[in-house]
mmCIF file of C-alpha atoms and ligand atoms in Angstrom:
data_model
loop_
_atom_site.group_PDB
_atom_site.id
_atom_site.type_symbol
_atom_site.label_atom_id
_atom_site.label_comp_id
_atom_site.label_asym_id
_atom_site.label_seq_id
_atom_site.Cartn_x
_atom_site.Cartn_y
_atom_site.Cartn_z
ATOM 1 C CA UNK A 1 -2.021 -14.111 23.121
ATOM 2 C CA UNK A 2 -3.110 -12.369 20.268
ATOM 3 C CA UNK A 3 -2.490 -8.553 18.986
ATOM 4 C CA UNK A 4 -5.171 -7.589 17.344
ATOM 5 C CA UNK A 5 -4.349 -3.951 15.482
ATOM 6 C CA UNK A 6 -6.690 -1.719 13.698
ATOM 7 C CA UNK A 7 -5.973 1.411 12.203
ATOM 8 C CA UNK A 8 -9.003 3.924 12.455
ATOM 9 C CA UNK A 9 -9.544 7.236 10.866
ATOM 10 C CA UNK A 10 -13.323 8.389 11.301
ATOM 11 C CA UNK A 11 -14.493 5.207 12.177
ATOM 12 C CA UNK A 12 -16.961 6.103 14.875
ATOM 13 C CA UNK A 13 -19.849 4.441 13.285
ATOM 14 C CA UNK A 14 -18.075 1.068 12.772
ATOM 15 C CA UNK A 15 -15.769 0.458 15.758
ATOM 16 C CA UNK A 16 -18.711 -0.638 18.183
ATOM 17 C CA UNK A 17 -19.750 -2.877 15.863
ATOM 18 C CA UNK A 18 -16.567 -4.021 14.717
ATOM 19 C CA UNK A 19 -15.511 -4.788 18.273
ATOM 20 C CA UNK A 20 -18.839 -6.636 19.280
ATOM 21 C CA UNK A 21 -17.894 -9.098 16.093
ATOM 22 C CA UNK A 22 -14.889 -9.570 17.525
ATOM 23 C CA UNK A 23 -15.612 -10.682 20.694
ATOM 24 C CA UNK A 24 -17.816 -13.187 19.535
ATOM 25 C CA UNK A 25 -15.252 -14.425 17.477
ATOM 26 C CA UNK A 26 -12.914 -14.872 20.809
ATOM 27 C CA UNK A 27 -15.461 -16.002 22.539
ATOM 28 C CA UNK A 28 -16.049 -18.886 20.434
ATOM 29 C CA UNK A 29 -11.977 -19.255 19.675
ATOM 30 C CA UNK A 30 -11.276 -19.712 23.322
ATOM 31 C CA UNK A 31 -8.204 -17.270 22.901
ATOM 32 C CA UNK A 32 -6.704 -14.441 25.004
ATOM 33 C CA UNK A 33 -6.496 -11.360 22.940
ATOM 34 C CA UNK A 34 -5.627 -7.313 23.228
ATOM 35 C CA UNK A 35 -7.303 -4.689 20.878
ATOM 36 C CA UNK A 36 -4.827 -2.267 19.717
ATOM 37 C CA UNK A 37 -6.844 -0.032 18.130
ATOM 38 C CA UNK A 38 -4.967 3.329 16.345
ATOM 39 C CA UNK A 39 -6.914 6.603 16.082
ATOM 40 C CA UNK A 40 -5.231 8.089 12.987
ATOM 41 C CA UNK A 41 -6.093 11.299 13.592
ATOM 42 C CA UNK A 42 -9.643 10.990 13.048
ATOM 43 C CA UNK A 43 -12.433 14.524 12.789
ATOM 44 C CA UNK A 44 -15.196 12.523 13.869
ATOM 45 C CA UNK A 45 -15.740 11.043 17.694
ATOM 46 C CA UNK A 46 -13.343 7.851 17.213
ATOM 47 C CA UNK A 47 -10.814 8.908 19.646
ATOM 48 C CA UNK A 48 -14.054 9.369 22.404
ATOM 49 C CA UNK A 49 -15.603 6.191 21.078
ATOM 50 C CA UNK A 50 -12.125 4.487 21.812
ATOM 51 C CA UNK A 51 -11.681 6.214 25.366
ATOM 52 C CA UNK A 52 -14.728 4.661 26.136
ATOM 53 C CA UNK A 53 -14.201 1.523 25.115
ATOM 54 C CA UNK A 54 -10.612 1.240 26.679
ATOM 55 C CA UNK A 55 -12.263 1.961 30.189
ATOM 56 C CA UNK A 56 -14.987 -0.585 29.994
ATOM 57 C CA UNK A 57 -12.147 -3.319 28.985
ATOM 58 C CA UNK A 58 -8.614 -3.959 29.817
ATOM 59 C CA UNK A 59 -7.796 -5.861 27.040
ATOM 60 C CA UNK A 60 -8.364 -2.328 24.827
ATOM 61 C CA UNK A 61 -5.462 -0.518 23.759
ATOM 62 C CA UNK A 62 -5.521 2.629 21.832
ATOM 63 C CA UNK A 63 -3.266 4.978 20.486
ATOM 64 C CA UNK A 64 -3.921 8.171 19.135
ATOM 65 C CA UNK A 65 -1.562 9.872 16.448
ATOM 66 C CA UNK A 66 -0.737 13.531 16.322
ATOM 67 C CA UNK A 67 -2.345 13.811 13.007
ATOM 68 C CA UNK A 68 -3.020 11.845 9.501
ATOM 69 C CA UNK A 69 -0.171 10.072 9.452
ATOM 70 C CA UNK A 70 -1.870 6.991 6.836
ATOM 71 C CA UNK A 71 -3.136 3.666 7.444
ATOM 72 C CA UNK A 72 0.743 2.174 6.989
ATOM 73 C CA UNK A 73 2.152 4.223 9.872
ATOM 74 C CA UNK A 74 -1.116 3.826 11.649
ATOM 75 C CA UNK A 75 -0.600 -0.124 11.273
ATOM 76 C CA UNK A 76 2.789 0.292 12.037
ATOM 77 C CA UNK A 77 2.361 2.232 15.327
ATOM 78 C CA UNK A 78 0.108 -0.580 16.484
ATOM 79 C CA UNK A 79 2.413 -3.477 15.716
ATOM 80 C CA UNK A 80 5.241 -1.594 17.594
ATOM 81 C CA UNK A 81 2.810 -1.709 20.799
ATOM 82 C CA UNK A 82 2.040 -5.421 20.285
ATOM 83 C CA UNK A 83 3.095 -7.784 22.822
ATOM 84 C CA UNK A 84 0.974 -10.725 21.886
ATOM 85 C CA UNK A 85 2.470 -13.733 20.295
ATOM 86 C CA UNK A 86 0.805 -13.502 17.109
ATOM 87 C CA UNK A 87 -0.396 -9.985 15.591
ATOM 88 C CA UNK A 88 -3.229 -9.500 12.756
ATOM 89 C CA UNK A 89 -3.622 -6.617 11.468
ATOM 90 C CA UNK A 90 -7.544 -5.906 9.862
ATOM 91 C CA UNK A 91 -9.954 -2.690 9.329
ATOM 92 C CA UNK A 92 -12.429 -1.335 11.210
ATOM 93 C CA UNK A 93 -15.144 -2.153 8.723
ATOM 94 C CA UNK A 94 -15.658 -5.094 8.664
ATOM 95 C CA UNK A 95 -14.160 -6.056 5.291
ATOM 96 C CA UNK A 96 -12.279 -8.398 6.722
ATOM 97 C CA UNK A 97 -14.327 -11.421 7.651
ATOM 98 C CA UNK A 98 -13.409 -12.360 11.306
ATOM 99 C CA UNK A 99 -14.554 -15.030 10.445
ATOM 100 C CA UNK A 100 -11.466 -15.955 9.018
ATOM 101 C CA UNK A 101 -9.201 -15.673 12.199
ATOM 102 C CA UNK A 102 -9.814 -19.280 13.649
ATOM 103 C CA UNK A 103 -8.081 -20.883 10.525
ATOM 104 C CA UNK A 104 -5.794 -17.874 10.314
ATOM 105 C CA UNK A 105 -4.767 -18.309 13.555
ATOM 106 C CA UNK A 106 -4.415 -22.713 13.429
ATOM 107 C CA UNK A 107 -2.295 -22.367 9.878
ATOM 108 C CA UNK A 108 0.038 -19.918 12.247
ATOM 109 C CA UNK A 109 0.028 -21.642 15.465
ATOM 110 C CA UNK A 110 0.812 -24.979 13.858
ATOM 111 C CA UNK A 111 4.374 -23.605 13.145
ATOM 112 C CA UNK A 112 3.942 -24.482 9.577
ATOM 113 C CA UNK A 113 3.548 -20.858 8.322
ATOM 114 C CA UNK A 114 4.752 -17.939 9.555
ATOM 115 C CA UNK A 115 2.152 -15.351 8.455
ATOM 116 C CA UNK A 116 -1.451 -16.013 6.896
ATOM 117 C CA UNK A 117 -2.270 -13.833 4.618
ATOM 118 C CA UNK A 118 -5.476 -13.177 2.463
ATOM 119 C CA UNK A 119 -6.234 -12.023 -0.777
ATOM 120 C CA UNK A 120 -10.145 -10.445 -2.232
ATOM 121 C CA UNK A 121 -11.173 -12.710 -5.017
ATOM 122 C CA UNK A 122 -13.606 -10.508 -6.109
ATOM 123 C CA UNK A 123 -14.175 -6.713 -6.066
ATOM 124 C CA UNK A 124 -18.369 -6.756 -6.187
ATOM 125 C CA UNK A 125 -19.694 -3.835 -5.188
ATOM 126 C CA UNK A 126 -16.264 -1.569 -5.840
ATOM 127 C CA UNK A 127 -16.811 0.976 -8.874
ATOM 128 C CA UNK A 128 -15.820 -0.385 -12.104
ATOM 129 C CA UNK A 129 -13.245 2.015 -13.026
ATOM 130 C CA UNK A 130 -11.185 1.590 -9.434
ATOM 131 C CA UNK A 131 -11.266 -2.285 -10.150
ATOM 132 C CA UNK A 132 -10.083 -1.769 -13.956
ATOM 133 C CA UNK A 133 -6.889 0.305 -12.999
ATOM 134 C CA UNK A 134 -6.177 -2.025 -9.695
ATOM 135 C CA UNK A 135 -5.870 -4.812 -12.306
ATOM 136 C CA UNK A 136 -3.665 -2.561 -14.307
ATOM 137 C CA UNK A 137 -1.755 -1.845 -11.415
ATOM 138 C CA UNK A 138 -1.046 -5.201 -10.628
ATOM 139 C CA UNK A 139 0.103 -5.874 -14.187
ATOM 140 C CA UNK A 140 2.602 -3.138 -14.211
ATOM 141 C CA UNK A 141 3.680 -4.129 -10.862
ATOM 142 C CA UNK A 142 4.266 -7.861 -11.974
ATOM 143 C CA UNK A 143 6.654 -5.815 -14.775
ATOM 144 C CA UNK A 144 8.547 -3.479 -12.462
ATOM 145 C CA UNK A 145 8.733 -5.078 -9.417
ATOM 146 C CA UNK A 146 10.986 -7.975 -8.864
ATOM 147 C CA UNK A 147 9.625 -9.209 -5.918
ATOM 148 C CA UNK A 148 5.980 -10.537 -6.716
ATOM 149 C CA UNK A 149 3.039 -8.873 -5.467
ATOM 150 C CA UNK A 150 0.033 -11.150 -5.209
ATOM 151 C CA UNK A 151 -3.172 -9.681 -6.951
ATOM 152 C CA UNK A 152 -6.012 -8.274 -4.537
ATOM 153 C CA UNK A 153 -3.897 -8.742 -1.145
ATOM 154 C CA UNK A 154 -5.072 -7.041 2.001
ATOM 155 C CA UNK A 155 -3.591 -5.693 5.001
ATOM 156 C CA UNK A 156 -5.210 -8.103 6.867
ATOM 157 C CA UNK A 157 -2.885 -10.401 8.076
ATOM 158 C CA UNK A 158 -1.981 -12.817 10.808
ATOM 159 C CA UNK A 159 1.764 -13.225 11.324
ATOM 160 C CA UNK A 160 3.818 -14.802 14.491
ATOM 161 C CA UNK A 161 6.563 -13.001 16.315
ATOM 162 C CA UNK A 162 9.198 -13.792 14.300
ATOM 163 C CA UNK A 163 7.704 -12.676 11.422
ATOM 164 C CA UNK A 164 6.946 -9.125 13.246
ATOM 165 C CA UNK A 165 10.005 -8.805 14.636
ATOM 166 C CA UNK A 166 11.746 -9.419 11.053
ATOM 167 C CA UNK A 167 8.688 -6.613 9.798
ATOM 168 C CA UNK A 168 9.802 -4.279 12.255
ATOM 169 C CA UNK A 169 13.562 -3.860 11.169
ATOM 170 C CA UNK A 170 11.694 -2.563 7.892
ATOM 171 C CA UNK A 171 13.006 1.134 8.974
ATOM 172 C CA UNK A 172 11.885 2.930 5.588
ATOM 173 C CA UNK A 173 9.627 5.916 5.422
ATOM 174 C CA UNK A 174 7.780 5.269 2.532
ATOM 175 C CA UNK A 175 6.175 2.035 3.412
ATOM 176 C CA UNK A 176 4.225 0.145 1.001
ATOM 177 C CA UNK A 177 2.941 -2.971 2.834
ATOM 178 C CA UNK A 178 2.220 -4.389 -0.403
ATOM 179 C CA UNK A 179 5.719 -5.003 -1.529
ATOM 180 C CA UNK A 180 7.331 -4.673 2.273
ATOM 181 C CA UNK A 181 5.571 -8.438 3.024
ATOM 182 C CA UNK A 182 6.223 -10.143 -0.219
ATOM 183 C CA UNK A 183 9.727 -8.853 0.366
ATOM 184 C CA UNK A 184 10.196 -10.288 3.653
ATOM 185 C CA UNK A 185 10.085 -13.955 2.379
ATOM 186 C CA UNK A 186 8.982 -16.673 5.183
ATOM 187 C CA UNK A 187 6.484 -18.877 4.935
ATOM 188 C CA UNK A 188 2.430 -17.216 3.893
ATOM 189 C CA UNK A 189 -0.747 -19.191 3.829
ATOM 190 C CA UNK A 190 -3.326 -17.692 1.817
ATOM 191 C CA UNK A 191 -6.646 -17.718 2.010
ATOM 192 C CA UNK A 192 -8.932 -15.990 0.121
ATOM 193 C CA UNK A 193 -12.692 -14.522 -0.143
ATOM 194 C CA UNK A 194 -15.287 -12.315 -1.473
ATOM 195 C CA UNK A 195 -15.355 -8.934 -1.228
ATOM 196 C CA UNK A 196 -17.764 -7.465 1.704
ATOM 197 C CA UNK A 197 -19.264 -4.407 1.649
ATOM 198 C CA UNK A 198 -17.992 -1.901 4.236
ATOM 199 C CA UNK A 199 -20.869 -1.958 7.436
ATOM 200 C CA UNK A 200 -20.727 1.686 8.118
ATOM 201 C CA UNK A 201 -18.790 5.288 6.796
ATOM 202 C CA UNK A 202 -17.664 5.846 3.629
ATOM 203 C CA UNK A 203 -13.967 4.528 2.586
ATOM 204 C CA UNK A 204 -10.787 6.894 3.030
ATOM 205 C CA UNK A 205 -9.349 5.863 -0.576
ATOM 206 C CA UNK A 206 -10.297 8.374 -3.537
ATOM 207 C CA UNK A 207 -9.328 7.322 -6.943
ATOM 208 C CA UNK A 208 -6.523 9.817 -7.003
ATOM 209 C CA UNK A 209 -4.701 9.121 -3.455
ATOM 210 C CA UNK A 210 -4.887 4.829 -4.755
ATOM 211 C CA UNK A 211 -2.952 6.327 -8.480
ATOM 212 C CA UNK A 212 -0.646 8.303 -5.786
ATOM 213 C CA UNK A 213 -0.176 5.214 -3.667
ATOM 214 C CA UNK A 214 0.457 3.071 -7.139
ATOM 215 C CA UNK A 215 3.637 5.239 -8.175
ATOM 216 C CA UNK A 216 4.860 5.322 -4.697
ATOM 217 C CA UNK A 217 4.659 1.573 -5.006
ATOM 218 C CA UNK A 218 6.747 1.177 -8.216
ATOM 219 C CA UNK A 219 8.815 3.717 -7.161
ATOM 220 C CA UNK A 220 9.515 2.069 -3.791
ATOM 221 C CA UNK A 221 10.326 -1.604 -5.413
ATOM 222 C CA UNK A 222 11.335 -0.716 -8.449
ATOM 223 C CA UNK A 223 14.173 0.688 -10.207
ATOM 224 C CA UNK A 224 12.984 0.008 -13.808
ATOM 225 C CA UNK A 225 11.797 3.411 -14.689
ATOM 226 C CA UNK A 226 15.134 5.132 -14.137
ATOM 227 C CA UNK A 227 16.144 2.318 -16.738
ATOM 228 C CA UNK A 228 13.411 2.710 -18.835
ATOM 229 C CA UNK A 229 14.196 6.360 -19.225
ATOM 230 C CA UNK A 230 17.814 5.463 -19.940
ATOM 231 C CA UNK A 231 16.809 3.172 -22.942
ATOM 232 C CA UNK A 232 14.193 5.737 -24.268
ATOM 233 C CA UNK A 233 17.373 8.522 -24.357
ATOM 234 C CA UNK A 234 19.769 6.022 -26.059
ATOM 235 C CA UNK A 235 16.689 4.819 -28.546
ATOM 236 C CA UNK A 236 16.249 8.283 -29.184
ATOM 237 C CA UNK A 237 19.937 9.477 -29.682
ATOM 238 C CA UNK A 238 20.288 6.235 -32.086
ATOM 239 C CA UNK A 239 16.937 7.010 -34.408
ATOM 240 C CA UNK A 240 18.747 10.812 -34.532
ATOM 241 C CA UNK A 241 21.923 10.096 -35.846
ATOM 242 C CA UNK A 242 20.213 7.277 -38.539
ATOM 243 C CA UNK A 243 17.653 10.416 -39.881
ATOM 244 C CA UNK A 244 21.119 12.679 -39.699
ATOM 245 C CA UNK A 245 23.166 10.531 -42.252
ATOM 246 C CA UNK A 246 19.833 9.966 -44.142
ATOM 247 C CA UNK A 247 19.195 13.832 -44.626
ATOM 248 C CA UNK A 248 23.264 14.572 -45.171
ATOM 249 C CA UNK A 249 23.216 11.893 -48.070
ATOM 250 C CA UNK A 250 20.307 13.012 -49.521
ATOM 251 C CA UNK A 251 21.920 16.610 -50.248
ATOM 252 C CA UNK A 252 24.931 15.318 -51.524
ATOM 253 C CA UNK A 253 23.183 13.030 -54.236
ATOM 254 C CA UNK A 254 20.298 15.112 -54.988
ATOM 255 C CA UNK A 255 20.666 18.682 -53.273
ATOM 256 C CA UNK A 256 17.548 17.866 -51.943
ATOM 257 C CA UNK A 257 17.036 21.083 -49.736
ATOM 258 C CA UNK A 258 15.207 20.141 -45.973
ATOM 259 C CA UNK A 259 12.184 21.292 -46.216
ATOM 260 C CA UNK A 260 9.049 22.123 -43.836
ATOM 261 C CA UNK A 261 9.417 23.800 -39.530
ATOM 262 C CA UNK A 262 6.134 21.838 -39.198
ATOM 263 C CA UNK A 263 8.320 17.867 -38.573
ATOM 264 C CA UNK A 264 10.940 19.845 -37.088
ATOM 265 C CA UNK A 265 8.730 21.586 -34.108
ATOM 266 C CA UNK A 266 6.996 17.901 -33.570
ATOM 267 C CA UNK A 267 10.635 16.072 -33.137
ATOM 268 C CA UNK A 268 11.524 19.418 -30.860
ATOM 269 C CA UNK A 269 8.236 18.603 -29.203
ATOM 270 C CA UNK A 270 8.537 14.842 -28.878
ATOM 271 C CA UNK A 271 12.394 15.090 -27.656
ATOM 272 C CA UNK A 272 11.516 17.590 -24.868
ATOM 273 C CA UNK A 273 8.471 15.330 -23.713
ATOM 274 C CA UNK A 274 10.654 12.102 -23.421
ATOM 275 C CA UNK A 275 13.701 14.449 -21.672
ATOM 276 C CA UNK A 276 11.294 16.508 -19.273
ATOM 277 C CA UNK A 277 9.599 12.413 -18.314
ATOM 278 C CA UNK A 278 12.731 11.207 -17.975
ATOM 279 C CA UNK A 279 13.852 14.175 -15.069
ATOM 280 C CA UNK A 280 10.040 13.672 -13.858
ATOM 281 C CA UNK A 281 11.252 9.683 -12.757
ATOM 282 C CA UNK A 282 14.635 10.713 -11.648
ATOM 283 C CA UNK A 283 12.797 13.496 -9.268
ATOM 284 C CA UNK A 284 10.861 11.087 -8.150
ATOM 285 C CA UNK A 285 13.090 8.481 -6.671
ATOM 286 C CA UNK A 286 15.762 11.792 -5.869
ATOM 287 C CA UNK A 287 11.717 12.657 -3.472
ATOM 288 C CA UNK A 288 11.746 9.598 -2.227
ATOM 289 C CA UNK A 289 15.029 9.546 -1.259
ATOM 290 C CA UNK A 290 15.205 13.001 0.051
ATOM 291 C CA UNK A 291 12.466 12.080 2.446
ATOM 292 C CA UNK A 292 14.320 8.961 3.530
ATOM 293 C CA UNK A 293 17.839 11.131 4.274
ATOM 294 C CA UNK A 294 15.318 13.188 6.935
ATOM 295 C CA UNK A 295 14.840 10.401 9.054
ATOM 296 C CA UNK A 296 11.630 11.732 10.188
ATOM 297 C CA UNK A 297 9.476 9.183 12.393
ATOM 298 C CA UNK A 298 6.472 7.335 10.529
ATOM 299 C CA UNK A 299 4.472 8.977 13.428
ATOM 300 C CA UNK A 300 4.024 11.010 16.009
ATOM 301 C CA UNK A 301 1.959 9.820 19.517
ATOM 302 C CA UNK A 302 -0.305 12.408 21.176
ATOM 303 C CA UNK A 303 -2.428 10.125 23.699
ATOM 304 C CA UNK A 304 -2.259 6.439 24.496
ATOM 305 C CA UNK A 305 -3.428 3.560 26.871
HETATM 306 N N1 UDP B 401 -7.324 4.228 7.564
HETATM 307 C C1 UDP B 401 -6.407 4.863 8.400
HETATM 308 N N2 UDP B 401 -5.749 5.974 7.947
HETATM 309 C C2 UDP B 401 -5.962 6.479 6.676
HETATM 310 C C3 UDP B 401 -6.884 5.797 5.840
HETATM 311 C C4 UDP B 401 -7.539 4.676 6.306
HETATM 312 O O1 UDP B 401 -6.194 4.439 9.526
HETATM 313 O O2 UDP B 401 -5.344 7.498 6.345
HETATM 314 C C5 UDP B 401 -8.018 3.008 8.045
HETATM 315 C C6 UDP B 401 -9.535 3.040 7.968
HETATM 316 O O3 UDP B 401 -10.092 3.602 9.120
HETATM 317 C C7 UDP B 401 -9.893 1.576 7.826
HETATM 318 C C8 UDP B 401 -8.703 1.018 7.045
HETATM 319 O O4 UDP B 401 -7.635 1.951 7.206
HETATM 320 O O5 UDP B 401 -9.953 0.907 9.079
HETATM 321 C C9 UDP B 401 -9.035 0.829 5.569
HETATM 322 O O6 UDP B 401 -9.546 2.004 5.031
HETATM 323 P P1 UDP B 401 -10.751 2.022 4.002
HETATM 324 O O7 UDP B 401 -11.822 1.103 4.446
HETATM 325 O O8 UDP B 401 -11.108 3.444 3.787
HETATM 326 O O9 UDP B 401 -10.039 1.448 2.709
HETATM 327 P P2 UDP B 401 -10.656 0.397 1.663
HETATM 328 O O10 UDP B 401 -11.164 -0.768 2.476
HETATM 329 O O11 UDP B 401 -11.730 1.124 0.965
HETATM 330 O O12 UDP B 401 -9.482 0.034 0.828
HETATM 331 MG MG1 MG B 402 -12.459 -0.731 3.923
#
C-alpha cells in the first residue's frame, strides 16, 4: 500500500482537483493507496472540503492541526499516521506531476533504492528575483553545509518503510527537510522535471519567510558561521596589533603625532559591526538551541480521521 501525504494550508480550491488527478493515476497504477491529507491550520474551507471528502471515501485520511504549525510539521504529522509500505509526500497543487509516481514507485519497489526523490530543473514562471537568491542559496549551502544539498529538490518524495522509519527518529524541532534527507544517507533515485505552474490559490512562501527558512537551514547543518566569526575576531585582533607597532614606531623615529578622530570613529565603527555580527550568529544557534532544550511537539492535533 501506499501513503500518500499532503500538507494543506488554504487549499480549498486545489484539493478536489488534486485528488481527482490522483485517482486517475491509481486507477491506471493498479495500486492500493490511503490519502493522508494534513489541514495545517487553514482560514479558508479546507478542513470542510476534507470532511467531505473523508466521508465519501475510506481510503481518506485527514488530520487537522491546532494551528500553523508549517508545511515540515504538517508533512511530518502525516508520515507519523502512515501505515502504507511506501509513503510520498507531494503538494496540493499540483506542482508535483503525478505523473511521476508510477516510475517513482517501480525505482522503490524494485528494492534497488530506498527513496526517489525529484529535483525542478527549471523555475519558469517563478519571479526572477526568488530564483536568483534560491541559486545563491544553494551556493552558500554547498559552502556551509557538509552534507550536500542537491539544487532545486522538492518535498516530493517517495521513500519505503525503512527509509521512514530511519526519517522518523529525526526528533529535532527545527526541521529542514532539505538537509534532514540528504543527511539520512540510503539509497535516492532522482528524477527530475519542469517546473508547473500551481492549478489554483496563490503560494504560502513570501520572499522573506524563504530568506527566514535559508538561515534556519545553515544554521541547522552548519556550524561554519560560529567559525567564521571566530576567524574574523582573530583577523581583526592580528591587523590591530600590526597598525599598533606601526603607529608606536612611527613616534619614536619621527614624533609623528596621530592625527585625525575621522579613521579612528570608522575602525570604532567597523570593530563594533564585526563584534555585534559575531553575537548576532552565536544568538542564533544559542535560539535554536533554546527551542530544542523545550522539547515542545512539532504539532499539536485538534481533529482527525
Ligand atoms: N503548506 C502547508 N503549511 C504551510 C505552508 C504551505 O501545509 O505553512 C503546504 C501548501 O498547502 C502546499 C505545500 O505546502 O500544499 C507547498 O506550498 P506552496 O505551494 O505554497 O509552496 P511553493 O510550491 O510555492 O514552494
Ligand atoms: Mg506549490
Amino acid at each position: 500500500m501506499l501513503s500518500i501525504i499532503v500538507p494543506c494550508l488554504n487549499e480549498e480550491a486545489s484539493i478536489p482537483l488534486f485528488y481527482e488527478e490522483m485517482l486517475k493515476m491509481l486507477a491506471q497504477l493498479n495500486a492500493q493507496a490511503e490519502f493522508i491529507f494534513v489541514d495545517d491550520g487553514s482560514k479558508d474551507n479546507t478542513l470542510s472540503v476534507l470532511r467531505e471528502i473523508a466521508e465519501k471515501d475510506e481510503c481518506v485520511h485527514y488530520i487537522s492541526l491546532s494551528r500553523n504549525f508549517g508545511k515540515e510539521a504538517a508533512m511530518l504529522a502525516g508520515l507519523h499516521k502512515a501505515c502504507g509500505q511506501f509513503a510520498v509526500t507531494m503538494d496540493a497543487d499540483m506542482q508535483d506531476p503525478p505523473s511521476l509516481i508510477p516510475q517513482m514507485l517501480e525505482a522503490v519497489a524494485s528494492g534497488e533504492y530506498d527513496c526517489a526523490g525529484t529535483r525542478r530543473v527549471s523555475r519558469k514562471g517563478e519571479p526572477f528575483i526568488r530564483s536568483f537568491f534560491a541559486r545563491r542559496f544553494y551556493a552558500v549551502m554547498k559552502l556551509f553545509s557538509d552534507i550536500e544539498i542537491v539544487d532545486g529538490a522538492r518535498d516530493f518524495r517517495l521513500m519505503n518503510k525503512a527509509y521512514l522509519d530511519a526519517l522518523l527518529t529525526l526528533q529535532e524541532r527545527n526541521r529542514f527537510s532539505k538537509g534532514i534527507f540528504p543527511w539520512l544517507g540510503f539509497k535516492t533515485k532522482w528524477f527530475e522535471y519542469e517546473n508547473v505552474e500551481r492549478t489554483a490559490g496563490h503560494t504560502k512562501w513570501s520572499f522573506w519567510n524563504l530568506l527566514w527558512y535559508s538561515f534556519d537551514g545553515i544554521v541547522a547543518f552548519s556550524s561554519k558561521p560560529l567559525a567564521i566569526a571566530s576567524i574574523l575576531g582573530i583577523l581583526l585582533f592580528l591587523v590591530s596589533i600590526s597598525l599598533i607597532i606601526f603607529i608606536v614606531v612611527r613616534k619614536i623615529m619621527w614624533g609623528d603625532p596621530v592625527d585625525g578622530w575621522a579613521s579612528t570613529i570608522c575602525i570604532i565603527l567597523f570593530c563594533s559591526g564585526v563584534q555585534l555580527f559575531s553575537v548576532g550568529v552565536l544568538g542564533q544557534y544559542m535560539a535554536k538551541t533554546y527551542t530544542e532544550v523545550k522539547c515542545r511537539p512539532n504539532y499539536l492535533i485538534r481533529e482527525q480521521q
